[in-house]
PDB file of C-alpha atoms in Angstrom:
ATOM      1  CA  MET A   1     109.146 154.416 115.604  1.00 89.00           C
ATOM      2  CA  ARG A   2     109.830 151.323 117.777  1.00 93.00           C
ATOM      3  CA  GLU A   3     113.098 150.662 119.704  1.00 94.00           C
ATOM      4  CA  PHE A   4     114.429 148.215 122.315  1.00 95.00           C
ATOM      5  CA  VAL A   5     116.719 148.249 125.231  1.00 95.00           C
ATOM      6  CA  PRO A   6     117.886 144.688 124.930  1.00 92.00           C
ATOM      7  CA  GLY A   7     117.868 142.141 127.693  1.00 94.00           C
ATOM      8  CA  GLU A   8     116.922 142.614 131.289  1.00 97.00           C
ATOM      9  CA  LEU A   9     119.027 145.369 132.984  1.00 98.00           C
ATOM     10  CA  SER A  10     121.257 145.225 135.601  1.00 98.00           C
ATOM     11  CA  THR A  11     120.548 147.816 138.392  1.00 98.00           C
ATOM     12  CA  SER A  12     124.104 149.537 137.480  1.00 98.00           C
ATOM     13  CA  SER A  13     122.697 150.380 133.873  1.00 98.00           C
ATOM     14  CA  ASP A  14     122.169 153.940 132.851  1.00 98.00           C
ATOM     15  CA  LEU A  15     118.660 153.979 131.845  1.00 98.00           C
ATOM     16  CA  VAL A  16     118.315 157.623 131.017  1.00 98.00           C
ATOM     17  CA  GLY A  17     121.327 157.295 128.586  1.00 98.00           C
ATOM     18  CA  LYS A  18     120.014 154.165 127.081  1.00 98.00           C
ATOM     19  CA  ILE A  19     116.596 155.801 126.559  1.00 98.00           C
ATOM     20  CA  ASP A  20     117.976 159.056 125.523  1.00 98.00           C
ATOM     21  CA  ASN A  21     120.498 157.419 122.643  1.00 98.00           C
ATOM     22  CA  LEU A  22     117.778 155.235 121.113  1.00 97.00           C
ATOM     23  CA  ALA A  23     115.207 158.134 121.259  1.00 98.00           C
ATOM     24  CA  ALA A  24     117.544 161.074 119.580  1.00 98.00           C
ATOM     25  CA  PRO A  25     117.402 159.991 115.903  1.00 97.00           C
ATOM     26  CA  ALA A  26     113.477 159.446 116.037  1.00 96.00           C
ATOM     27  CA  LEU A  27     112.937 162.737 117.727  1.00 98.00           C
ATOM     28  CA  SER A  28     115.236 164.640 115.620  1.00 97.00           C
ATOM     29  CA  ALA A  29     113.354 163.352 112.777  1.00 97.00           C
ATOM     30  CA  GLY A  30     109.952 164.506 113.885  1.00 96.00           C
ATOM     31  CA  LEU A  31     109.127 161.130 115.003  1.00 96.00           C
ATOM     32  CA  ILE A  32     107.591 159.731 118.373  1.00 97.00           C
ATOM     33  CA  PRO A  33     109.843 156.817 119.725  1.00 98.00           C
ATOM     34  CA  TRP A  34     108.244 153.943 121.506  1.00 98.00           C
ATOM     35  CA  ILE A  35     111.011 152.439 123.446  1.00 98.00           C
ATOM     36  CA  SER A  36     110.824 148.897 125.630  1.00 98.00           C
ATOM     37  CA  PHE A  37     113.013 148.156 128.498  1.00 98.00           C
ATOM     38  CA  LYS A  38     113.097 145.270 130.846  1.00 98.00           C
ATOM     39  CA  LEU A  39     113.703 145.485 134.588  1.00 98.00           C
ATOM     40  CA  LYS A  40     113.900 142.531 136.715  1.00 98.00           C
ATOM     41  CA  PRO A  41     110.486 142.431 138.853  1.00 98.00           C
ATOM     42  CA  SER A  42     112.203 141.799 141.985  1.00 98.00           C
ATOM     43  CA  ASP A  43     114.721 144.733 141.610  1.00 98.00           C
ATOM     44  CA  VAL A  44     111.767 146.921 141.082  1.00 98.00           C
ATOM     45  CA  ALA A  45     109.954 145.569 144.098  1.00 98.00           C
ATOM     46  CA  ALA A  46     113.141 145.909 146.324  1.00 98.00           C
ATOM     47  CA  GLY A  47     113.221 149.663 145.265  1.00 98.00           C
ATOM     48  CA  ARG A  48     116.527 149.389 143.751  1.00 98.00           C
ATOM     49  CA  TRP A  49     115.486 151.201 140.471  1.00 98.00           C
ATOM     50  CA  ASP A  50     113.261 153.876 142.248  1.00 98.00           C
ATOM     51  CA  ALA A  51     116.090 156.782 141.712  1.00 98.00           C
ATOM     52  CA  LYS A  52     116.750 155.913 138.467  1.00 98.00           C
ATOM     53  CA  LEU A  53     113.046 155.806 137.334  1.00 98.00           C
ATOM     54  CA  ARG A  54     112.454 159.181 138.910  1.00 98.00           C
ATOM     55  CA  ALA A  55     115.723 160.320 136.979  1.00 98.00           C
ATOM     56  CA  VAL A  56     113.882 159.170 133.762  1.00 98.00           C
ATOM     57  CA  GLY A  57     110.798 161.212 134.594  1.00 98.00           C
ATOM     58  CA  ALA A  58     112.804 164.039 135.028  1.00 98.00           C
ATOM     59  CA  GLU A  59     115.295 163.814 132.317  1.00 98.00           C
ATOM     60  CA  VAL A  60     114.002 161.829 129.248  1.00 98.00           C
ATOM     61  CA  ASP A  61     111.782 163.574 126.773  1.00 98.00           C
ATOM     62  CA  SER A  62     108.324 163.481 127.685  1.00 98.00           C
ATOM     63  CA  ARG A  63     107.316 162.845 123.929  1.00 98.00           C
ATOM     64  CA  VAL A  64     109.023 159.300 124.282  1.00 98.00           C
ATOM     65  CA  ARG A  65     106.477 156.493 124.860  1.00 98.00           C
ATOM     66  CA  LEU A  66     107.859 154.189 127.368  1.00 98.00           C
ATOM     67  CA  ILE A  67     107.116 150.321 127.595  1.00 98.00           C
ATOM     68  CA  PRO A  68     108.081 148.349 130.764  1.00 98.00           C
ATOM     69  CA  TYR A  69     108.675 144.916 129.992  1.00 98.00           C
ATOM     70  CA  HIS A  70     106.996 144.187 126.526  1.00 97.00           C
ATOM     71  CA  GLU A  71     105.332 140.932 126.189  1.00 98.00           C
ATOM     72  CA  PRO A  72     105.475 139.816 129.512  1.00 98.00           C
ATOM     73  CA  GLU A  73     102.819 137.037 129.502  1.00 98.00           C
ATOM     74  CA  ASP A  74     105.005 133.721 129.223  1.00 95.00           C
ATOM     75  CA  ASP A  75     107.578 135.362 131.762  1.00 97.00           C
ATOM     76  CA  MET A  76     105.922 136.099 134.790  1.00 98.00           C
ATOM     77  CA  SER A  77     102.349 136.121 136.543  1.00 98.00           C
ATOM     78  CA  PRO A  78     100.005 139.025 135.725  1.00 98.00           C
ATOM     79  CA  SER A  79      99.880 140.091 139.480  1.00 98.00           C
ATOM     80  CA  ARG A  80     103.826 140.104 139.322  1.00 98.00           C
ATOM     81  CA  PHE A  81     103.726 141.969 136.085  1.00 98.00           C
ATOM     82  CA  THR A  82     101.008 144.586 137.027  1.00 98.00           C
ATOM     83  CA  SER A  83     102.518 145.255 140.502  1.00 98.00           C
ATOM     84  CA  MET A  84     106.135 145.907 138.621  1.00 98.00           C
ATOM     85  CA  PHE A  85     104.579 147.971 135.994  1.00 98.00           C
ATOM     86  CA  ASN A  86     102.540 150.129 138.176  1.00 98.00           C
ATOM     87  CA  ARG A  87     105.641 150.857 140.564  1.00 98.00           C
ATOM     88  CA  VAL A  88     107.607 151.924 137.463  1.00 98.00           C
ATOM     89  CA  ALA A  89     104.888 154.096 136.327  1.00 98.00           C
ATOM     90  CA  ALA A  90     104.594 155.752 139.654  1.00 98.00           C
ATOM     91  CA  ARG A  91     108.230 156.733 140.101  1.00 98.00           C
ATOM     92  CA  ILE A  92     108.374 157.956 136.424  1.00 98.00           C
ATOM     93  CA  LYS A  93     105.434 159.890 136.721  1.00 98.00           C
ATOM     94  CA  SER A  94     106.422 161.469 139.954  1.00 98.00           C
ATOM     95  CA  ALA A  95     108.224 164.051 137.935  1.00 97.00           C
ATOM     96  CA  GLU A  96     104.845 165.380 136.659  1.00 97.00           C
ATOM     97  CA  ARG A  97     106.151 165.762 133.005  1.00 97.00           C
ATOM     98  CA  GLY A  98     103.411 164.206 131.061  1.00 98.00           C
ATOM     99  CA  HIS A  99     105.173 160.806 130.430  1.00 98.00           C
ATOM    100  CA  ARG A 100     103.004 158.051 129.116  1.00 98.00           C
ATOM    101  CA  LEU A 101     103.564 154.475 129.901  1.00 98.00           C
ATOM    102  CA  VAL A 102     102.389 151.593 127.831  1.00 98.00           C
ATOM    103  CA  TYR A 103     101.520 147.995 128.188  1.00 98.00           C
ATOM    104  CA  SER A 104     102.568 145.994 125.095  1.00 98.00           C
ATOM    105  CA  ALA A 105     101.021 142.526 125.017  1.00 98.00           C
ATOM    106  CA  MET A 106     101.952 139.688 123.092  1.00 98.00           C
ATOM    107  CA  ALA A 107      98.719 138.990 121.202  1.00 98.00           C
ATOM    108  CA  TYR A 108      99.691 135.096 120.779  1.00 98.00           C
ATOM    109  CA  GLN A 109      99.592 134.656 124.512  1.00 98.00           C
ATOM    110  CA  PHE A 110      96.044 136.137 124.578  1.00 98.00           C
ATOM    111  CA  ARG A 111      94.930 133.159 122.029  1.00 98.00           C
ATOM    112  CA  PRO A 112      91.881 131.080 123.271  1.00 97.00           C
ATOM    113  CA  GLY A 113      92.990 128.456 125.576  1.00 97.00           C
ATOM    114  CA  SER A 114      96.405 129.976 126.536  1.00 97.00           C
ATOM    115  CA  SER A 115      97.270 128.992 129.963  1.00 96.00           C
ATOM    116  CA  THR A 116      99.149 132.124 130.506  1.00 97.00           C
ATOM    117  CA  THR A 117      96.270 134.540 130.142  1.00 98.00           C
ATOM    118  CA  ALA A 118      93.664 132.031 131.753  1.00 98.00           C
ATOM    119  CA  ASN A 119      92.543 135.432 133.421  1.00 97.00           C
ATOM    120  CA  PRO A 120      93.107 137.713 130.688  1.00 98.00           C
ATOM    121  CA  ALA A 121      91.650 140.862 132.678  1.00 98.00           C
ATOM    122  CA  ALA A 122      94.225 140.528 135.247  1.00 98.00           C
ATOM    123  CA  TRP A 123      97.089 141.464 132.821  1.00 98.00           C
ATOM    124  CA  PHE A 124      96.090 145.206 132.267  1.00 98.00           C
ATOM    125  CA  PRO A 125      98.129 147.628 134.780  1.00 98.00           C
ATOM    126  CA  THR A 126      96.049 150.418 136.119  1.00 98.00           C
ATOM    127  CA  GLY A 127      99.159 152.519 135.680  1.00 98.00           C
ATOM    128  CA  ALA A 128      99.352 152.187 131.969  1.00 98.00           C
ATOM    129  CA  ASP A 129      98.195 155.209 129.830  1.00 98.00           C
ATOM    130  CA  ILE A 130      98.178 153.144 126.683  1.00 98.00           C
ATOM    131  CA  TYR A 131      96.980 149.560 126.015  1.00 98.00           C
ATOM    132  CA  ALA A 132      98.813 148.158 123.038  1.00 98.00           C
ATOM    133  CA  ALA A 133      99.382 144.663 121.555  1.00 98.00           C
ATOM    134  CA  ASP A 134     102.123 143.105 119.317  1.00 98.00           C
ATOM    135  CA  VAL A 135     100.282 141.146 116.596  1.00 98.00           C
ATOM    136  CA  TYR A 136     101.664 138.660 113.564  1.00 97.00           C
ATOM    137  CA  SER A 137      99.609 136.799 111.280  1.00 98.00           C
ATOM    138  CA  GLY A 138     101.330 134.108 108.960  1.00 97.00           C
ATOM    139  CA  ARG A 139     102.554 131.766 111.074  1.00 90.00           C
ATOM    140  CA  SER A 140     100.756 130.633 114.319  1.00 93.00           C
ATOM    141  CA  GLU A 141      97.661 132.440 112.628  1.00 97.00           C
ATOM    142  CA  PRO A 142      96.961 132.524 109.012  1.00 98.00           C
ATOM    143  CA  LEU A 143      98.067 135.051 106.797  1.00 98.00           C
ATOM    144  CA  THR A 144      94.639 136.121 105.820  1.00 98.00           C
ATOM    145  CA  ASP A 145      93.724 136.973 109.543  1.00 98.00           C
ATOM    146  CA  ILE A 146      93.584 140.909 109.992  1.00 98.00           C
ATOM    147  CA  LEU A 147      93.277 142.379 113.280  1.00 98.00           C
ATOM    148  CA  PRO A 148      89.545 141.641 113.965  1.00 98.00           C
ATOM    149  CA  GLU A 149      89.947 138.093 112.664  1.00 98.00           C
ATOM    150  CA  HIS A 150      93.138 137.317 114.581  1.00 98.00           C
ATOM    151  CA  PRO A 151      92.218 134.960 117.714  1.00 98.00           C
ATOM    152  CA  GLY A 152      94.835 136.399 120.121  1.00 98.00           C
ATOM    153  CA  PHE A 153      93.989 139.985 119.234  1.00 98.00           C
ATOM    154  CA  LYS A 154      90.355 139.372 119.367  1.00 98.00           C
ATOM    155  CA  ARG A 155      90.606 138.081 122.807  1.00 98.00           C
ATOM    156  CA  TRP A 156      92.946 140.998 123.771  1.00 98.00           C
ATOM    157  CA  ASN A 157      90.865 143.653 122.553  1.00 98.00           C
ATOM    158  CA  ARG A 158      87.644 142.110 124.066  1.00 98.00           C
ATOM    159  CA  TYR A 159      89.312 142.073 127.727  1.00 98.00           C
ATOM    160  CA  ARG A 160      91.211 145.510 127.581  1.00 98.00           C
ATOM    161  CA  PRO A 161      89.664 148.298 129.807  1.00 97.00           C
ATOM    162  CA  LYS A 162      88.041 150.871 127.200  1.00 97.00           C
ATOM    163  CA  THR A 163      89.141 153.717 129.509  1.00 95.00           C
ATOM    164  CA  ARG A 164      92.444 154.095 127.782  1.00 97.00           C
ATOM    165  CA  PRO A 165      93.645 154.506 124.126  1.00 98.00           C
ATOM    166  CA  TRP A 166      94.674 151.466 122.494  1.00 98.00           C
ATOM    167  CA  ALA A 167      97.622 150.971 119.945  1.00 98.00           C
ATOM    168  CA  ILE A 168      99.495 148.364 117.860  1.00 98.00           C
ATOM    169  CA  THR A 169     103.167 148.338 118.873  1.00 98.00           C
ATOM    170  CA  GLU A 170     104.255 145.518 116.209  1.00 97.00           C
ATOM    171  CA  ARG A 171     102.313 144.313 113.412  1.00 97.00           C
ATOM    172  CA  GLY A 172     103.539 141.994 110.804  1.00 97.00           C
ATOM    173  CA  PHE A 173     102.315 139.640 107.937  1.00 97.00           C
ATOM    174  CA  ILE A 174     104.831 136.831 107.780  1.00 97.00           C
ATOM    175  CA  THR A 175     105.121 134.824 104.438  1.00 97.00           C
ATOM    176  CA  GLY A 176     107.876 133.510 102.385  1.00 93.00           C
ATOM    177  CA  SER A 177     106.131 133.658  98.974  1.00 95.00           C
ATOM    178  CA  GLN A 178     102.438 135.021  99.136  1.00 98.00           C
ATOM    179  CA  PHE A 179     103.485 138.593  98.449  1.00 98.00           C
ATOM    180  CA  ARG A 180     100.547 139.529  96.491  1.00 98.00           C
ATOM    181  CA  GLU A 181      98.085 137.811  98.893  1.00 98.00           C
ATOM    182  CA  ARG A 182      99.923 139.668 102.056  1.00 98.00           C
ATOM    183  CA  ALA A 183      99.302 142.906 100.183  1.00 98.00           C
ATOM    184  CA  VAL A 184      95.524 142.180  99.942  1.00 98.00           C
ATOM    185  CA  GLN A 185      95.385 141.686 103.628  1.00 98.00           C
ATOM    186  CA  ILE A 186      97.265 144.680 104.483  1.00 98.00           C
ATOM    187  CA  ALA A 187      94.671 146.534 102.248  1.00 98.00           C
ATOM    188  CA  ARG A 188      91.765 144.773 104.340  1.00 98.00           C
ATOM    189  CA  GLU A 189      93.380 145.935 107.479  1.00 98.00           C
ATOM    190  CA  ALA A 190      93.794 149.500 106.218  1.00 98.00           C
ATOM    191  CA  THR A 191      89.926 149.573 105.644  1.00 98.00           C
ATOM    192  CA  TRP A 192      89.233 148.251 109.074  1.00 98.00           C
ATOM    193  CA  LEU A 193      91.449 150.614 110.984  1.00 98.00           C
ATOM    194  CA  LYS A 194      89.535 153.593 109.756  1.00 97.00           C
ATOM    195  CA  THR A 195      86.791 152.836 112.063  1.00 97.00           C
ATOM    196  CA  SER A 196      88.642 150.951 114.800  1.00 98.00           C
ATOM    197  CA  GLY A 197      89.587 153.575 117.107  1.00 97.00           C
ATOM    198  CA  CYS A 198      93.224 152.306 117.292  1.00 98.00           C
ATOM    199  CA  SER A 199      95.531 155.505 118.118  1.00 98.00           C
ATOM    200  CA  VAL A 200      98.848 154.395 116.729  1.00 98.00           C
ATOM    201  CA  TYR A 201      99.861 151.471 114.435  1.00 98.00           C
ATOM    202  CA  ILE A 202     103.340 150.651 114.126  1.00 97.00           C
ATOM    203  CA  TYR A 203     104.250 148.266 111.306  1.00 96.00           C
ATOM    204  CA  TRP A 204     107.238 145.908 112.146  1.00 94.00           C
ATOM    205  CA  ASN A 205     109.033 145.873 108.616  1.00 95.00           C
ATOM    206  CA  THR A 206     112.476 144.483 109.794  1.00 91.00           C
ATOM    207  CA  ALA A 207     114.009 141.064 110.347  1.00 88.00           C
ATOM    208  CA  GLY A 208     114.372 141.731 113.749  1.00 81.00           C
ATOM    209  CA  THR A 209     116.821 140.113 116.234  1.00 76.00           C
ATOM    210  CA  GLU A 210     115.639 136.761 114.741  1.00 78.00           C
ATOM    211  CA  GLY A 211     116.996 137.714 111.249  1.00 84.00           C
ATOM    212  CA  ASP A 212     113.634 136.316 109.762  1.00 88.00           C
ATOM    213  CA  PRO A 213     113.268 137.956 106.069  1.00 93.00           C
ATOM    214  CA  SER A 214     109.783 136.763 105.777  1.00 95.00           C
ATOM    215  CA  ILE A 215     108.443 139.397 108.020  1.00 94.00           C
ATOM    216  CA  VAL A 216     110.102 142.091 105.743  1.00 97.00           C
ATOM    217  CA  LEU A 217     107.915 143.600 103.113  1.00 97.00           C
ATOM    218  CA  ASP A 218     108.466 142.840  99.487  1.00 97.00           C
ATOM    219  CA  ALA A 219     109.124 145.904  97.221  1.00 97.00           C
ATOM    220  CA  ARG A 220     106.609 144.895  94.385  1.00 98.00           C
ATOM    221  CA  TYR A 221     103.417 144.506  96.491  1.00 98.00           C
ATOM    222  CA  GLY A 222     103.852 144.687 100.300  1.00 98.00           C
ATOM    223  CA  GLU A 223     105.683 148.346 100.553  1.00 98.00           C
ATOM    224  CA  PRO A 224     103.266 149.905  98.102  1.00 98.00           C
ATOM    225  CA  ALA A 225     100.410 148.078 100.207  1.00 98.00           C
ATOM    226  CA  LEU A 226     101.618 149.638 103.515  1.00 98.00           C
ATOM    227  CA  ARG A 227     102.207 153.272 101.691  1.00 98.00           C
ATOM    228  CA  ALA A 228      98.579 152.999 100.529  1.00 98.00           C
ATOM    229  CA  MET A 229      97.551 152.145 104.212  1.00 97.00           C
ATOM    230  CA  MET A 230      99.526 155.076 105.696  1.00 95.00           C
ATOM    231  CA  ALA A 231      97.891 157.524 102.904  1.00 96.00           C
ATOM    232  CA  SER A 232      94.594 156.294 103.551  1.00 93.00           C
ATOM    233  CA  GLN A 233      94.063 156.750 107.420  1.00 90.00           C
TER     234      GLN A 233
END
């Protein structure tokens, strides 16, 4: 289950409370929440978050997967991101309670020729326990592109260090009317996933903050295809 603390947070924010409130419903349902939060890199570098990050490590349930600043590629340089991420990870892990930190990339920004990832290997922080990507087909890439055919995912996957588990933190097939075709591609992806080594796959079946209904699966074809995918893994 993926949840978001919205916006870049001010240093007065109750980070533990925000994470706990989002995580509680998923944990009570026996699910593992993956929670994204954004801290200003300058605040992190200045140590303004150190105490609150140590509190996260000491107080937040260690089953919660924590994603500092998801999809950072068009917001900052790789060095700025990895420095921020590694400091956040070190402060949280100082409690030694087994927290797992996740780098969640925007696959679109890893497409060939993207100026934001001219040095793709530089984006993977050493402090991450899991490398993950958010991947969509049906708009900037064809609806028929399953993961091993998606240009952004392929390049991200080629450069990610193979020393960590990898995951999909958002996956969507976007269409206004090609519902049967979308179901076919979900089935194709399900077959590929069986031997892919993917540790976690989170399907993004919501209109999101953009209110985009073309992301949401239809009841006739899409939802059964996703249920079949889940049953087959």
